[in-house]
mmCIF file of C-alpha atoms in Angstrom:
data_model
loop_
_atom_site.group_PDB
_atom_site.id
_atom_site.type_symbol
_atom_site.label_atom_id
_atom_site.label_comp_id
_atom_site.label_asym_id
_atom_site.label_seq_id
_atom_site.Cartn_x
_atom_site.Cartn_y
_atom_site.Cartn_z
ATOM 1 C CA UNK A 1 -0.018 0.001 -0.007
ATOM 2 C CA UNK A 2 2.809 2.433 0.782
ATOM 3 C CA UNK A 3 3.774 2.827 -2.858
ATOM 4 C CA UNK A 4 0.243 3.701 -4.033
ATOM 5 C CA UNK A 5 -0.734 7.386 -4.601
ATOM 6 C CA UNK A 6 -3.310 8.948 -2.286
ATOM 7 C CA UNK A 7 -6.070 8.995 -4.888
ATOM 8 C CA UNK A 8 -5.712 5.288 -5.528
ATOM 9 C CA UNK A 9 -5.787 4.557 -1.815
ATOM 10 C CA UNK A 10 -8.958 6.622 -1.405
ATOM 11 C CA UNK A 11 -10.608 4.824 -4.286
ATOM 12 C CA UNK A 12 -9.705 1.515 -2.670
ATOM 13 C CA UNK A 13 -11.064 2.726 0.658
ATOM 14 C CA UNK A 14 -14.230 3.819 -1.132
ATOM 15 C CA UNK A 15 -14.537 0.198 -2.271
ATOM 16 C CA UNK A 16 -14.138 -1.115 1.298
ATOM 17 C CA UNK A 17 -10.374 -1.609 1.707
ATOM 18 C CA UNK A 18 -9.615 -0.642 5.333
ATOM 19 C CA UNK A 19 -5.860 -0.998 4.843
ATOM 20 C CA UNK A 20 -6.033 1.773 2.285
ATOM 21 C CA UNK A 21 -7.613 4.077 4.872
ATOM 22 C CA UNK A 22 -4.983 3.131 7.437
ATOM 23 C CA UNK A 23 -2.231 4.141 4.995
ATOM 24 C CA UNK A 24 -3.933 7.483 4.225
ATOM 25 C CA UNK A 25 -4.249 8.119 7.953
ATOM 26 C CA UNK A 26 -0.597 7.253 8.506
ATOM 27 C CA UNK A 27 0.490 9.634 5.769
ATOM 28 C CA UNK A 28 -1.669 12.623 6.608
ATOM 29 C CA UNK A 29 -2.755 12.578 10.256
ATOM 30 C CA UNK A 30 0.206 14.585 11.645
ATOM 31 C CA UNK A 31 0.079 17.218 8.910
ATOM 32 C CA UNK A 32 -3.643 17.595 9.227
ATOM 33 C CA UNK A 33 -3.372 17.922 12.998
ATOM 34 C CA UNK A 34 -0.721 20.637 12.683
ATOM 35 C CA UNK A 35 -2.820 22.495 10.102
ATOM 36 C CA UNK A 36 -5.825 22.471 12.421
ATOM 37 C CA UNK A 37 -3.744 23.422 15.460
ATOM 38 C CA UNK A 38 -2.311 26.522 13.761
ATOM 39 C CA UNK A 39 -5.742 27.664 12.626
ATOM 40 C CA UNK A 40 -7.672 26.755 15.766
ATOM 41 C CA UNK A 41 -8.502 29.439 18.282
ATOM 42 C CA UNK A 42 -8.891 26.909 21.087
ATOM 43 C CA UNK A 43 -6.709 23.954 22.036
ATOM 44 C CA UNK A 44 -9.660 21.675 22.786
ATOM 45 C CA UNK A 45 -11.056 22.148 19.294
ATOM 46 C CA UNK A 46 -8.029 20.578 17.578
ATOM 47 C CA UNK A 47 -8.843 16.964 18.451
ATOM 48 C CA UNK A 48 -12.492 17.485 17.788
ATOM 49 C CA UNK A 49 -11.940 18.980 14.322
ATOM 50 C CA UNK A 50 -9.342 16.331 13.446
ATOM 51 C CA UNK A 51 -11.723 13.524 14.395
ATOM 52 C CA UNK A 52 -14.633 15.190 12.624
ATOM 53 C CA UNK A 53 -12.492 15.569 9.492
ATOM 54 C CA UNK A 54 -11.607 11.888 9.352
ATOM 55 C CA UNK A 55 -15.247 10.997 10.073
ATOM 56 C CA UNK A 56 -16.413 13.311 7.305
ATOM 57 C CA UNK A 57 -13.925 11.631 4.962
ATOM 58 C CA UNK A 58 -15.396 8.256 5.910
ATOM 59 C CA UNK A 59 -18.957 9.462 5.210
ATOM 60 C CA UNK A 60 -17.940 11.043 1.920
ATOM 61 C CA UNK A 61 -15.905 8.084 0.650
ATOM 62 C CA UNK A 62 -18.708 6.727 -1.571
ATOM 63 C CA UNK A 63 -18.816 10.073 -3.424
ATOM 64 C CA UNK A 64 -15.077 10.542 -3.739
ATOM 65 C CA UNK A 65 -13.799 11.336 -7.210
ATOM 66 C CA UNK A 66 -10.135 12.284 -7.775
ATOM 67 C CA UNK A 67 -10.146 15.956 -8.753
ATOM 68 C CA UNK A 68 -6.858 17.404 -7.760
ATOM 69 C CA UNK A 69 -4.896 16.544 -4.640
ATOM 70 C CA UNK A 70 -6.372 14.187 -2.043
ATOM 71 C CA UNK A 71 -4.541 16.093 0.696
ATOM 72 C CA UNK A 72 -6.143 19.367 -0.445
ATOM 73 C CA UNK A 73 -9.574 17.726 -0.308
ATOM 74 C CA UNK A 74 -8.878 16.440 3.226
ATOM 75 C CA UNK A 75 -7.588 19.824 4.454
ATOM 76 C CA UNK A 76 -10.601 21.535 2.951
ATOM 77 C CA UNK A 77 -12.862 19.306 4.986
ATOM 78 C CA UNK A 78 -10.939 20.279 8.110
ATOM 79 C CA UNK A 79 -10.947 23.966 7.176
ATOM 80 C CA UNK A 80 -14.728 23.946 6.662
ATOM 81 C CA UNK A 81 -15.328 22.131 9.946
ATOM 82 C CA UNK A 82 -13.116 24.508 11.895
ATOM 83 C CA UNK A 83 -14.878 27.496 10.287
ATOM 84 C CA UNK A 84 -18.273 26.079 11.255
ATOM 85 C CA UNK A 85 -17.041 25.534 14.835
ATOM 86 C CA UNK A 86 -15.620 29.067 15.037
ATOM 87 C CA UNK A 87 -18.907 30.561 13.856
ATOM 88 C CA UNK A 88 -20.859 28.525 16.392
ATOM 89 C CA UNK A 89 -18.515 29.348 19.274
ATOM 90 C CA UNK A 90 -17.653 33.001 18.671
ATOM 91 C CA UNK A 91 -17.957 33.845 22.395
ATOM 92 C CA UNK A 92 -15.342 31.221 23.248
ATOM 93 C CA UNK A 93 -12.784 32.719 20.890
ATOM 94 C CA UNK A 94 -11.630 35.257 23.462
ATOM 95 C CA UNK A 95 -9.867 32.432 25.434
ATOM 96 C CA UNK A 96 -6.522 32.522 27.065
ATOM 97 C CA UNK A 97 -3.789 33.175 24.417
ATOM 98 C CA UNK A 98 -1.023 32.002 26.758
ATOM 99 C CA UNK A 99 -2.569 28.523 26.909
ATOM 100 C CA UNK A 100 -2.799 28.450 23.098
ATOM 101 C CA UNK A 101 0.826 29.536 22.747
ATOM 102 C CA UNK A 102 1.943 26.806 25.159
ATOM 103 C CA UNK A 103 -0.049 24.217 23.164
ATOM 104 C CA UNK A 104 1.539 25.186 19.817
ATOM 105 C CA UNK A 105 4.993 25.368 21.365
ATOM 106 C CA UNK A 106 4.543 21.823 22.733
ATOM 107 C CA UNK A 107 3.310 20.558 19.394
ATOM 108 C CA UNK A 108 6.204 22.069 17.476
ATOM 109 C CA UNK A 109 8.693 20.810 20.059
ATOM 110 C CA UNK A 110 7.414 17.252 19.488
ATOM 111 C CA UNK A 111 8.354 17.557 15.832
ATOM 112 C CA UNK A 112 11.851 18.830 16.639
ATOM 113 C CA UNK A 113 14.806 16.541 17.484
ATOM 114 C CA UNK A 114 14.947 15.773 21.192
ATOM 115 C CA UNK A 115 17.120 18.111 23.256
ATOM 116 C CA UNK A 116 19.841 16.595 25.391
ATOM 117 C CA UNK A 117 20.067 19.246 28.128
ATOM 118 C CA UNK A 118 17.338 20.937 30.178
ATOM 119 C CA UNK A 119 18.715 24.372 29.231
ATOM 120 C CA UNK A 120 18.618 23.457 25.552
ATOM 121 C CA UNK A 121 15.014 22.249 25.885
ATOM 122 C CA UNK A 122 14.003 25.485 27.635
ATOM 123 C CA UNK A 123 15.799 27.572 25.012
ATOM 124 C CA UNK A 124 14.140 25.600 22.200
ATOM 125 C CA UNK A 125 10.728 26.057 23.833
ATOM 126 C CA UNK A 126 11.287 29.828 24.072
ATOM 127 C CA UNK A 127 12.411 30.031 20.460
ATOM 128 C CA UNK A 128 9.371 28.059 19.376
ATOM 129 C CA UNK A 129 7.106 30.303 21.405
ATOM 130 C CA UNK A 130 8.681 33.388 19.796
ATOM 131 C CA UNK A 131 8.292 31.898 16.298
ATOM 132 C CA UNK A 132 4.668 31.020 17.015
ATOM 133 C CA UNK A 133 3.961 34.549 18.323
ATOM 134 C CA UNK A 134 5.579 36.094 15.196
ATOM 135 C CA UNK A 135 3.637 33.827 12.838
ATOM 136 C CA UNK A 136 0.350 34.685 14.629
ATOM 137 C CA UNK A 137 1.003 38.367 13.822
ATOM 138 C CA UNK A 138 1.126 37.726 10.064
ATOM 139 C CA UNK A 139 -1.949 38.557 7.958
ATOM 140 C CA UNK A 140 -4.225 35.506 7.752
ATOM 141 C CA UNK A 141 -3.471 34.721 4.084
ATOM 142 C CA UNK A 142 0.276 34.827 4.621
ATOM 143 C CA UNK A 143 0.049 32.806 7.853
ATOM 144 C CA UNK A 144 -2.043 30.132 6.115
ATOM 145 C CA UNK A 145 0.390 29.822 3.194
ATOM 146 C CA UNK A 146 3.366 29.592 5.544
ATOM 147 C CA UNK A 147 1.781 27.047 7.880
ATOM 148 C CA UNK A 148 0.468 24.923 5.011
ATOM 149 C CA UNK A 149 3.881 24.778 3.341
ATOM 150 C CA UNK A 150 6.299 24.581 6.282
ATOM 151 C CA UNK A 151 4.271 22.724 8.917
ATOM 152 C CA UNK A 152 1.883 20.644 6.851
ATOM 153 C CA UNK A 153 4.072 19.981 3.807
ATOM 154 C CA UNK A 154 1.626 21.113 1.105
ATOM 155 C CA UNK A 155 2.983 22.087 -2.281
ATOM 156 C CA UNK A 156 2.391 25.500 -3.867
ATOM 157 C CA UNK A 157 -0.186 23.914 -6.136
ATOM 158 C CA UNK A 158 -2.030 22.279 -3.206
ATOM 159 C CA UNK A 159 -2.104 25.521 -1.256
ATOM 160 C CA UNK A 160 -3.360 27.378 -4.305
ATOM 161 C CA UNK A 161 -6.164 24.835 -4.720
ATOM 162 C CA UNK A 162 -7.058 24.907 -1.022
ATOM 163 C CA UNK A 163 -7.014 28.695 -0.777
ATOM 164 C CA UNK A 164 -8.645 29.092 -4.213
ATOM 165 C CA UNK A 165 -5.960 31.512 -5.511
ATOM 166 C CA UNK A 166 -3.315 31.286 -8.280
ATOM 167 C CA UNK A 167 0.029 29.680 -7.483
ATOM 168 C CA UNK A 168 1.799 32.984 -8.039
ATOM 169 C CA UNK A 169 -0.368 34.510 -5.282
ATOM 170 C CA UNK A 170 0.689 31.752 -2.936
ATOM 171 C CA UNK A 171 4.362 32.353 -3.800
ATOM 172 C CA UNK A 172 3.912 36.091 -3.094
ATOM 173 C CA UNK A 173 2.253 35.400 0.240
ATOM 174 C CA UNK A 174 5.105 33.099 1.226
ATOM 175 C CA UNK A 175 7.719 35.714 0.243
ATOM 176 C CA UNK A 176 5.954 38.435 2.187
ATOM 177 C CA UNK A 177 5.507 36.143 5.217
ATOM 178 C CA UNK A 178 9.219 35.171 5.253
ATOM 179 C CA UNK A 179 10.235 38.820 4.832
ATOM 180 C CA UNK A 180 8.065 39.891 7.759
ATOM 181 C CA UNK A 181 9.439 37.106 9.946
ATOM 182 C CA UNK A 182 13.027 38.060 9.097
ATOM 183 C CA UNK A 183 12.275 41.715 9.860
ATOM 184 C CA UNK A 184 10.555 40.767 13.114
ATOM 185 C CA UNK A 185 13.502 38.666 14.340
ATOM 186 C CA UNK A 186 16.077 41.241 13.157
ATOM 187 C CA UNK A 187 14.188 43.866 15.166
ATOM 188 C CA UNK A 188 13.997 41.579 18.207
ATOM 189 C CA UNK A 189 17.751 40.878 17.990
ATOM 190 C CA UNK A 190 18.764 44.570 18.004
ATOM 191 C CA UNK A 191 17.895 45.308 21.648
ATOM 192 C CA UNK A 192 19.791 42.207 22.756
ATOM 193 C CA UNK A 193 22.830 43.248 20.755
ATOM 194 C CA UNK A 194 22.715 46.714 22.302
ATOM 195 C CA UNK A 195 22.689 45.167 25.817
ATOM 196 C CA UNK A 196 25.761 43.096 25.070
#
C-alpha cells in the first residue's frame, strides 16, 4: 500500500479496503493535525476537528472522485469544519492566548529533534514560542500559506487549490511572510545586541 498514490488509496477505501484508509491516515494525520492546530482558536477544538475531518472523509468516501490533490480535499474538509465551529462558538474565541501559545509550542517541540540538556530544551521552547507569536502576527493569508507549506508539507499547487488562488499569489504570500518574519526577528535581535 505504501507505494500507491493517495487517490488510488482513497478509491480503494471507497470500495471497502480498510488497509487503504490506514495508509492514508498514517500519511496525513500529523500534517492535518498541525494544520488544524495552527488555525484553531482553542486547544480543545483541535482533536474534535481532526476527528470530525476523518469522520467526514469516511462518510464522503462513496462520493469521492479524484479531482486534484487528495490532501487538499482532506484539508478543505478540516478547514470547513473549523470555520463552522468558530462561527458557532464566537464567544469562546476570546480564550487565554497563553494557553494556546503553550499548546503550539509543545506541538512544534514534538516535531523537533529531542534536546539533550534541560537548558537546551528550555531555550528551544522559548524560540518556538517566539516563532509562534511572530507567525500569529502575520496577515491570515500569509500565515495560512506559511503554515500549510512549512508545517503541513503542502505544495504551492495544493495551497493554491485549497485557498482558491493562483500559484503565483501563494508564492507572493510566502515571500511576504518570510520577509516579515526576518524583519521581526532582526528587530528583536537589536535590543539584545545593544545590551551586550
